[in-house]
mmCIF file of C-alpha atoms (C1' of nucleotides) in Angstrom:
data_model
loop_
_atom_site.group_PDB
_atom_site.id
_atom_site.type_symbol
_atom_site.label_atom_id
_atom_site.label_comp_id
_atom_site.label_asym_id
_atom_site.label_seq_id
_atom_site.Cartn_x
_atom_site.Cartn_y
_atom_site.Cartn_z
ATOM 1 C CA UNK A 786 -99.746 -43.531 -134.864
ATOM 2 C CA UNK A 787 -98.077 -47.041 -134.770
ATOM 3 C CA UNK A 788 -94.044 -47.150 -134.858
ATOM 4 C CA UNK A 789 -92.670 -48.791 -137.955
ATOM 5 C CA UNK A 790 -90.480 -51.048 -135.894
ATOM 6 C CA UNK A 791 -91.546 -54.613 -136.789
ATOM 7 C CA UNK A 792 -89.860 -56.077 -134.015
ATOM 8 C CA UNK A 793 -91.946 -54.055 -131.151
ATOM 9 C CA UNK A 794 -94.056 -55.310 -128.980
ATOM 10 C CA UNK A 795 -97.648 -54.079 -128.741
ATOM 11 C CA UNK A 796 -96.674 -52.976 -125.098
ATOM 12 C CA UNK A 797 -93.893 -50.785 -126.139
ATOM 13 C CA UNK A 798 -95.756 -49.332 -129.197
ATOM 14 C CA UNK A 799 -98.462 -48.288 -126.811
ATOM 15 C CA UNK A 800 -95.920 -47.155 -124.368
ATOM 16 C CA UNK A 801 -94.279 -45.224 -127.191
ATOM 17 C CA UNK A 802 -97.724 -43.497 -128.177
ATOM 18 C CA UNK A 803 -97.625 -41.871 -124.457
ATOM 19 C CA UNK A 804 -94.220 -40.828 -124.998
ATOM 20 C CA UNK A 805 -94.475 -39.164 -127.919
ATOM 21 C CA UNK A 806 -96.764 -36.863 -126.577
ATOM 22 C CA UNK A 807 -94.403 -36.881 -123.696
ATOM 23 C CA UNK A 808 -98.256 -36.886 -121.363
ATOM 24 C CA UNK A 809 -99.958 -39.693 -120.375
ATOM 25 C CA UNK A 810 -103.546 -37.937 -118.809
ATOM 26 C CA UNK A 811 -104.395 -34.779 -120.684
ATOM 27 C CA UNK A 812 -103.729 -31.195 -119.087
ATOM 28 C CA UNK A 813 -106.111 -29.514 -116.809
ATOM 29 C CA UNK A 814 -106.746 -27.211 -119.530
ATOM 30 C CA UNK A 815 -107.495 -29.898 -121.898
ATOM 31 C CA UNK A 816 -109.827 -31.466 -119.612
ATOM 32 C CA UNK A 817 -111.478 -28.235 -119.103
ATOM 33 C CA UNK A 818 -112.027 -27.951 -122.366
ATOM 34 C CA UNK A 819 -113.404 -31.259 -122.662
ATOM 35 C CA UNK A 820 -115.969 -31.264 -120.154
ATOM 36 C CA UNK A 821 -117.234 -27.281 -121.119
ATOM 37 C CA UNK A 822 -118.130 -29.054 -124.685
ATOM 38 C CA UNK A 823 -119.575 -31.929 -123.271
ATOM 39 C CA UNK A 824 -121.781 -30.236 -121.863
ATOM 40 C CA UNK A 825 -123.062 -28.649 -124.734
ATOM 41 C CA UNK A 826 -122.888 -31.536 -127.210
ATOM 42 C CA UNK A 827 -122.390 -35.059 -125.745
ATOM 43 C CA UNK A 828 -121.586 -36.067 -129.244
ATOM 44 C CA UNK A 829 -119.481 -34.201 -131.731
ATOM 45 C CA UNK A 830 -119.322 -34.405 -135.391
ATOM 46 C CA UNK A 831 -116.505 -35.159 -137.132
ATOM 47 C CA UNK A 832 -115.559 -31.650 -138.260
ATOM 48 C CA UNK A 833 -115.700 -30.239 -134.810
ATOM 49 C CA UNK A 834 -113.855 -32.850 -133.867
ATOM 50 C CA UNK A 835 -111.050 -32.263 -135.996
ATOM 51 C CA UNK A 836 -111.341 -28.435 -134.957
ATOM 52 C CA UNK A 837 -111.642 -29.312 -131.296
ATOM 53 C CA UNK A 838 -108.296 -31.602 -131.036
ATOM 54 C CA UNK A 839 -106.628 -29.185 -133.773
ATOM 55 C CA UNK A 840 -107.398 -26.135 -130.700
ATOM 56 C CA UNK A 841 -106.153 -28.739 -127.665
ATOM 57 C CA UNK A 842 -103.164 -29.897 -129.442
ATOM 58 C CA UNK A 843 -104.528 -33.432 -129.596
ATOM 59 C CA UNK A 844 -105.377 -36.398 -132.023
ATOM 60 C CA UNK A 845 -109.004 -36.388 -133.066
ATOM 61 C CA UNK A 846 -108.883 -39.995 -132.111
ATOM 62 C CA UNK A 847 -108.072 -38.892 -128.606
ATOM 63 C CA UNK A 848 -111.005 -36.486 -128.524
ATOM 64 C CA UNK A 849 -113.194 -39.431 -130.067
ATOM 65 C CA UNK A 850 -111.976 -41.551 -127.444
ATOM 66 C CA UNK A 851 -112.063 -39.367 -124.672
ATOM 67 C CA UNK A 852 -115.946 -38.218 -125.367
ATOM 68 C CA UNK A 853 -116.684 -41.980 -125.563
ATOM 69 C CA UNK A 854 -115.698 -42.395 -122.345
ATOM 70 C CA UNK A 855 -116.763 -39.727 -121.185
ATOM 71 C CA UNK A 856 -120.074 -40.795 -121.703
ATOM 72 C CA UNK A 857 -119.773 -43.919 -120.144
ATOM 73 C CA UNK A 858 -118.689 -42.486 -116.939
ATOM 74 C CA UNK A 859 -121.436 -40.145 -117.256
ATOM 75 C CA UNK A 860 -124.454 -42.412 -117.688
ATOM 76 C CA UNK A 861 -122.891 -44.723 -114.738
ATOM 77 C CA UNK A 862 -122.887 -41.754 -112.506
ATOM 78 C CA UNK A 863 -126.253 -41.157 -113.827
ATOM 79 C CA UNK A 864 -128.036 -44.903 -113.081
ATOM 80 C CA UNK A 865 -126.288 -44.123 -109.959
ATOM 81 C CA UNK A 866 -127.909 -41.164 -109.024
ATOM 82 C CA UNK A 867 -131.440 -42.567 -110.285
ATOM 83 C CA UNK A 868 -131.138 -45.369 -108.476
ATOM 84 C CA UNK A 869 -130.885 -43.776 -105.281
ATOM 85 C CA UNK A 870 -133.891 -41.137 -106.155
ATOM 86 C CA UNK A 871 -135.584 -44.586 -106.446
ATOM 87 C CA UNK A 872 -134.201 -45.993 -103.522
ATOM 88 C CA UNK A 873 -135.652 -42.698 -101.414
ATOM 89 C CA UNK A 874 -139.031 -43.361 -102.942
ATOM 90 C CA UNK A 875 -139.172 -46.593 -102.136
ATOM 91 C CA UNK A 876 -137.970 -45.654 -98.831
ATOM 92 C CA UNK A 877 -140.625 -43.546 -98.232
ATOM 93 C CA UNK A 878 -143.774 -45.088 -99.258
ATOM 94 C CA UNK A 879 -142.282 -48.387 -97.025
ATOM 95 C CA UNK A 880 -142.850 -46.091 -94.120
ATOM 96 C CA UNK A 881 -146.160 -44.311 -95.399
ATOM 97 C CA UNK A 882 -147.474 -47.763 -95.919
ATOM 98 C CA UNK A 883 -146.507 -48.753 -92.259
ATOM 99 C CA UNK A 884 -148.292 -46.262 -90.433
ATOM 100 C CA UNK A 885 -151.200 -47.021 -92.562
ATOM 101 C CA UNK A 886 -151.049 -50.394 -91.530
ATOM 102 C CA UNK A 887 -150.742 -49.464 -88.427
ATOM 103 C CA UNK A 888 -153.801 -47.249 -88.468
ATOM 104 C CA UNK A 889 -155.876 -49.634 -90.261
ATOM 105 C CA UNK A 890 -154.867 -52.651 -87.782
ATOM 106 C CA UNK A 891 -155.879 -50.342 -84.650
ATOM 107 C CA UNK A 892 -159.213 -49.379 -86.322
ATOM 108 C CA UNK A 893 -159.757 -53.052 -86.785
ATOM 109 C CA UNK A 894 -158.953 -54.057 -83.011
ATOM 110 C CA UNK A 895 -161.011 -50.910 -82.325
ATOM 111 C CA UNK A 896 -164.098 -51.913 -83.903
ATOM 112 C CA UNK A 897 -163.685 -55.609 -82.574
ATOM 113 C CA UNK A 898 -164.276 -54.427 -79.016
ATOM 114 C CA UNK A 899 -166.686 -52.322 -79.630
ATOM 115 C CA UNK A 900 -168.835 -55.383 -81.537
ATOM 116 C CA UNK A 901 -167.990 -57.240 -78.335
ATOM 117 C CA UNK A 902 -169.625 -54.504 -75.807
ATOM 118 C CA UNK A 903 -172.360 -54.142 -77.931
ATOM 119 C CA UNK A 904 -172.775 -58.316 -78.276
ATOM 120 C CA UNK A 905 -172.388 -58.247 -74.079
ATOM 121 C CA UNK A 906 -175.186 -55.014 -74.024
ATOM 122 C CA UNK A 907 -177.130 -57.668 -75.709
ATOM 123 C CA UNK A 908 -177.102 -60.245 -73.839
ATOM 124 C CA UNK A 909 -176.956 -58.368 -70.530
ATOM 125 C CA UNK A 910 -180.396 -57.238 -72.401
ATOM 126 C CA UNK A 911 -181.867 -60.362 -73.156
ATOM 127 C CA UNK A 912 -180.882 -61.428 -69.379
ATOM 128 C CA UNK A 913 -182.711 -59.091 -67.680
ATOM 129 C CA UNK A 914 -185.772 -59.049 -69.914
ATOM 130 C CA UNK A 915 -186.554 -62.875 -69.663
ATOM 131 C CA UNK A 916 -189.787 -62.928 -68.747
ATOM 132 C CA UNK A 917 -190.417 -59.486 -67.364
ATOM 133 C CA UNK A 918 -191.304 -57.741 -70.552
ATOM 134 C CA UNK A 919 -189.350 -55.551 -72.638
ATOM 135 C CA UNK A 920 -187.381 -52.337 -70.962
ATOM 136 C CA UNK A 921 -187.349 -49.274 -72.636
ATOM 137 C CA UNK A 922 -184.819 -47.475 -71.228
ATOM 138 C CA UNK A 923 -183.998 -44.095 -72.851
ATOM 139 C CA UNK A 924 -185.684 -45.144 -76.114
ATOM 140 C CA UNK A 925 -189.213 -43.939 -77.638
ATOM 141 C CA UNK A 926 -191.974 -46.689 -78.366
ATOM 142 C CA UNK A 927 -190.421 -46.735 -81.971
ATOM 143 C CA UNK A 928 -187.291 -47.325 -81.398
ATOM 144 C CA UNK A 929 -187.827 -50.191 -78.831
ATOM 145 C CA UNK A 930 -189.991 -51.460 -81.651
ATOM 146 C CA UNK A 931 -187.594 -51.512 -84.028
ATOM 147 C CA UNK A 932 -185.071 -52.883 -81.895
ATOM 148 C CA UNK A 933 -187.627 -55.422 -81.416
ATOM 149 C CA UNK A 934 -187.978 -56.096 -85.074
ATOM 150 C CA UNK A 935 -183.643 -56.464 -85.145
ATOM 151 C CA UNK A 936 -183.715 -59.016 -82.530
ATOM 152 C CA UNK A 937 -186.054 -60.904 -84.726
ATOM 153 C CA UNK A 938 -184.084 -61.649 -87.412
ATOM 154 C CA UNK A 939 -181.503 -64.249 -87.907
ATOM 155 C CA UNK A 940 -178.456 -63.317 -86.565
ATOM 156 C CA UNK A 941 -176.396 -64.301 -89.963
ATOM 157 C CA UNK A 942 -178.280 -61.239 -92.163
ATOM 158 C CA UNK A 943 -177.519 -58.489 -89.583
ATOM 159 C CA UNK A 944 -174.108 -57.138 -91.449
ATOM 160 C CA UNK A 945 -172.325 -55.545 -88.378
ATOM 161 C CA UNK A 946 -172.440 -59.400 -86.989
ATOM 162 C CA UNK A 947 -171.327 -60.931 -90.035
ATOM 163 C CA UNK A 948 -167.953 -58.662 -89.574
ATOM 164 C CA UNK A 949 -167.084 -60.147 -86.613
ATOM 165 C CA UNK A 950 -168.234 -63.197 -86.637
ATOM 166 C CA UNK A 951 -166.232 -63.774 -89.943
ATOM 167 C CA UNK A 952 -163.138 -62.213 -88.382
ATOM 168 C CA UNK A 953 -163.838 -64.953 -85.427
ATOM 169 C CA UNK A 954 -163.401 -67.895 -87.894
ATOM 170 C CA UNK A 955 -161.077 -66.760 -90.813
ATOM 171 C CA UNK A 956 -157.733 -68.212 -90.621
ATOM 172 C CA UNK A 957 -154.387 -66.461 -91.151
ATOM 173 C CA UNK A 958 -155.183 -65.334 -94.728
ATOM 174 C CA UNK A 959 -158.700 -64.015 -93.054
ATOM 175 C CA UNK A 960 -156.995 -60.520 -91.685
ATOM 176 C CA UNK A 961 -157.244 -58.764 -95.384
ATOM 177 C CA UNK A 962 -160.176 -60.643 -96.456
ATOM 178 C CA UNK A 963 -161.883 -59.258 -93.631
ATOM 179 C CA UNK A 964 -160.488 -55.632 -94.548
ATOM 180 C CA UNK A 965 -161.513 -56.030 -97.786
ATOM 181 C CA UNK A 966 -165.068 -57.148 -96.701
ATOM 182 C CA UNK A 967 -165.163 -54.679 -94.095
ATOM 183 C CA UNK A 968 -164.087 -51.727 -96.213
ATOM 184 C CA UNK A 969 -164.697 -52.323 -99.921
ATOM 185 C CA UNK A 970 -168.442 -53.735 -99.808
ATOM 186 C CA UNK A 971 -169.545 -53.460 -103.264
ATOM 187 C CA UNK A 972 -165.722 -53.381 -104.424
ATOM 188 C CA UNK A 973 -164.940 -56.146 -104.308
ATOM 189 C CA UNK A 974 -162.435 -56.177 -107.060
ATOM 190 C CA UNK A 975 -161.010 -52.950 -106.695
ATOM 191 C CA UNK A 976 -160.172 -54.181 -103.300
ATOM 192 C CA UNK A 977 -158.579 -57.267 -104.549
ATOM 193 C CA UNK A 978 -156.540 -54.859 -107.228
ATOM 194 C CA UNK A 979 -155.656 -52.726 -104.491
ATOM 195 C CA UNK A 980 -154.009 -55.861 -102.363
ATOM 196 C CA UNK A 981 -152.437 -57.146 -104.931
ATOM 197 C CA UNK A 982 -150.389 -54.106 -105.249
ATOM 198 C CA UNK A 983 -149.890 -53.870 -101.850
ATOM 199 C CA UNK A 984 -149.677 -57.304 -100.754
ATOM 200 C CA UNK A 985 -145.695 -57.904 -102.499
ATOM 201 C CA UNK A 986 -144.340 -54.998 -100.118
ATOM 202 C CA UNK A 987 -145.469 -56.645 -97.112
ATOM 203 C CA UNK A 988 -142.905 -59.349 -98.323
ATOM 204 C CA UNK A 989 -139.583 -58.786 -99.095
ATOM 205 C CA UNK A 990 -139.956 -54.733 -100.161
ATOM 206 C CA UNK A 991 -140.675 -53.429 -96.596
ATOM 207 C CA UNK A 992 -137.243 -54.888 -95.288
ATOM 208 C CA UNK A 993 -134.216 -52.626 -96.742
ATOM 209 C CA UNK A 994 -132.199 -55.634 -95.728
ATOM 210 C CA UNK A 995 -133.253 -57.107 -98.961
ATOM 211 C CA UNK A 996 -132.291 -54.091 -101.579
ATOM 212 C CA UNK A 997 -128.927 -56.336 -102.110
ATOM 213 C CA UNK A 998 -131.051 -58.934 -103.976
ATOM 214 C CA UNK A 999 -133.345 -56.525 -104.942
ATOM 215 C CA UNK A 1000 -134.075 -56.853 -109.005
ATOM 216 C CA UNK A 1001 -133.749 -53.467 -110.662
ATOM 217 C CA UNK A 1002 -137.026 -52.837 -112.696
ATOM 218 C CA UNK A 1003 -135.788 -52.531 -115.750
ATOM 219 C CA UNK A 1004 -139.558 -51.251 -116.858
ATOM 220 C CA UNK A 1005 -138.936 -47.978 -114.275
ATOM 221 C CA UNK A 1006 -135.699 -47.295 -116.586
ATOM 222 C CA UNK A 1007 -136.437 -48.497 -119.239
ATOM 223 C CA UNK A 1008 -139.647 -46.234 -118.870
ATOM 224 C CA UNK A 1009 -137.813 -43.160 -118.199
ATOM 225 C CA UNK A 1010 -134.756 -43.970 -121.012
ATOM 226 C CA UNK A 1011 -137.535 -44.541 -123.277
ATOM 227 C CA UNK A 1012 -139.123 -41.449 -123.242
ATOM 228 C CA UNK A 1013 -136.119 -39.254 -123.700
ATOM 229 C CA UNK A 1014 -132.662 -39.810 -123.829
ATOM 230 C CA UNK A 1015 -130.374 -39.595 -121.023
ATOM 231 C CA UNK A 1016 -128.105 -37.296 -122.318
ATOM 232 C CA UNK A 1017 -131.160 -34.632 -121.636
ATOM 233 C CA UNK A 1018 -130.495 -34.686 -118.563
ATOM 234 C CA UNK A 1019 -128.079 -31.752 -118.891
ATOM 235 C CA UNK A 1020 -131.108 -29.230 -119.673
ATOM 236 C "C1'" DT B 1345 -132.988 -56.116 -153.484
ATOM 237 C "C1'" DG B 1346 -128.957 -58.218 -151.463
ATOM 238 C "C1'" DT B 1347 -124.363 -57.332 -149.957
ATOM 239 C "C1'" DA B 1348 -119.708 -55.912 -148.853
ATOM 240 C "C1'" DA B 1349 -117.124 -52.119 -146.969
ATOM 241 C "C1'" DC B 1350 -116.915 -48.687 -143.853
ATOM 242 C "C1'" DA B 1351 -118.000 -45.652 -139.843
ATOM 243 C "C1'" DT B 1352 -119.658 -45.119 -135.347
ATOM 244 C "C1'" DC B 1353 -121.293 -46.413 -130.966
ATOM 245 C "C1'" DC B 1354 -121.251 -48.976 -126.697
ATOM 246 C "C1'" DA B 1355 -119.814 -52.332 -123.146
ATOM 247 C "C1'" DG B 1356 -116.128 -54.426 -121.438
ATOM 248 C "C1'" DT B 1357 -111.157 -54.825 -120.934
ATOM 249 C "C1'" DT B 1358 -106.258 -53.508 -120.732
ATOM 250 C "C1'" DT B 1359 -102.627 -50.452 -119.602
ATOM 251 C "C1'" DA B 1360 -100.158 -46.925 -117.224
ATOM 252 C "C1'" DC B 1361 -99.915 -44.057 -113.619
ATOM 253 C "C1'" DA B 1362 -100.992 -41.836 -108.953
ATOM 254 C "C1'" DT B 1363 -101.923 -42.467 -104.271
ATOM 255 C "C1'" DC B 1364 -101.888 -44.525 -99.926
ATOM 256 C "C1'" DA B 1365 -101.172 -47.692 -96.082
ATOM 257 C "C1'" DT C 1093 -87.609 -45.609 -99.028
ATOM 258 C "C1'" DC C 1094 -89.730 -49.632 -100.953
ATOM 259 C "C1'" DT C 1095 -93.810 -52.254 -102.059
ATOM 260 C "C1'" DG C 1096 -98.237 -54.094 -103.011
ATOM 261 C "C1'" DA C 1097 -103.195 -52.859 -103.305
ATOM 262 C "C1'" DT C 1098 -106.431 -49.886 -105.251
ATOM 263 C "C1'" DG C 1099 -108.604 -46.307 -108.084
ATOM 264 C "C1'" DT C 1100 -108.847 -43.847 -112.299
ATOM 265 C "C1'" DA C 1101 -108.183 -42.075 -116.970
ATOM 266 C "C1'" DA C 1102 -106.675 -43.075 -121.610
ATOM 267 C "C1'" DA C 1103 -106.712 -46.379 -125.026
ATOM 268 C "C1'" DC C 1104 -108.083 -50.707 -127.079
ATOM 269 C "C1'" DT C 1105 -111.237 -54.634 -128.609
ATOM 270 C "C1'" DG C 1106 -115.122 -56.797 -130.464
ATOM 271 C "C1'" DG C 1107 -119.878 -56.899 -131.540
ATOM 272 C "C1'" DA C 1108 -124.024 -54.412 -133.140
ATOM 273 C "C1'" DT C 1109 -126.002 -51.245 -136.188
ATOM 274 C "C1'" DG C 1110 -126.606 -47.763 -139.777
ATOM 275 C "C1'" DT C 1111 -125.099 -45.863 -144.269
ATOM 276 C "C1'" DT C 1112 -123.473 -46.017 -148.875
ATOM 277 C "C1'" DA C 1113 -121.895 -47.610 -153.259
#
DNA sequence: TGTAACATCCAGTTTACATCA
DNA sequence: TCTGATGTAAACTGGATGTTA
């Protein structure tokens, strides 16, 4: 392979391995060649090496060499292509989670202003009644009675009330606290699970601005390398 | 059982060449 | 036509790991 020349330099001898087979890239035949067998074996042993480069006129070194790189080039094209099928998922439930936010923050408003009517019904109510008995408009004897019994209690039991009143005082944090409390009553800690999933996308994963500094996570591939290897990819 | 020699793989690099502005 | 920048394929290098005597 080497030339016996003592006094060549590394850069000629490698030169002179090019021109000895008078080709520097192999021929489109060749290369044909190649890729139809990696295809079918991504690895090849020894013997069908030798046979292989013995058919294409080559070293087996070459063929060694060339289905090394090969597979380099491959699984960079293939991280590629993954990462972009990730990219498009992410991409999607970014948006899906939007419009649920969305949703969920115009049912919230929604059922604010309805508390308020109802808390103005009330005390248009308790106006009008001062002193003049109760009015029974539209409701049977035991329904104003129970009504009567609501009014009763302490305002801090009645659980509608509690909604809004705690949505009234929370502070910044309050907005999915108040979800949470609104929606997962007696779940607590499946709603707490659920926000903590959620919670990091509202962050820095909603804005595509920040997929340049975006960590890969090396679980997802290592997840999916794991379970097979990527060279399956060809079936 | 420990170990040296060897083979093979992979990641990263070098080299030579083609292409293009 | 020349030239420098850039991309790509072939080949090399060095480290890690597995096998064998």
């Amino acid at each position: 392979m080497m030339s016996a020349d003592p006094f060549m330099t590394m850069k000629k001898m490698k030169k002179s391995i090019h021109n000895e087979n008078n080709q520097r890239r192999f021929s489109d035949e060749q290369i044909k060649s190649l890729e139809m067998r990696f295809k079918s074996e991504t690895r090849l042993e020894p013997r069908k090496m030798v046979q292989l480069a013995r058919e294409l006129g080559l070293q087996p070194r070459q063929v060694a060499i060339w289905f090394q790189n090969k597979r380099a080039r491959w699984k960079t094209k293939q991280l590629e292509t993954e990462f972009n099928i990730l990219r498009q998922n992410y991409n999607d439930l970014a948006s899906q989670f939007e419009s649920l936010k969305k949703e969920n923050q115009g049912l919230v408003s929604e059922l604010h202003i309805l508390n308020e009517e109802r808390q103005t019904k009330q005390d248009e109510r308790r106006h009008c009644c001062d002193g003049q008995g109760v009015v029974t408009l539209g409701s049977t004897d035991h329904e104003s009675e129970k009504e009567e019994n609501r009014r009763s209690e302490p305002e801090e039991v009645r659980p509608e009330m509690e909604v809004y009143e705690k949505s009234r005082h929370d502070d910044d944090d309050g907005y999915n606290n108040n979800i949470k409390r609104e929606y997962f009553v007696g779940f607590e800690e499946e709603a707490d699970h659920l926000m903590n999933i959620v919670e990091p996308a509202d962050s820095c994963l909603t804005s595509s601005d920040d997929w340049g500094g975006f960590k890969s996570n090396t679980n997802l591939l290592d997840q999916s390398s794991s379970n097979y290897p990527w060279w399956d990819f060809w079936s």
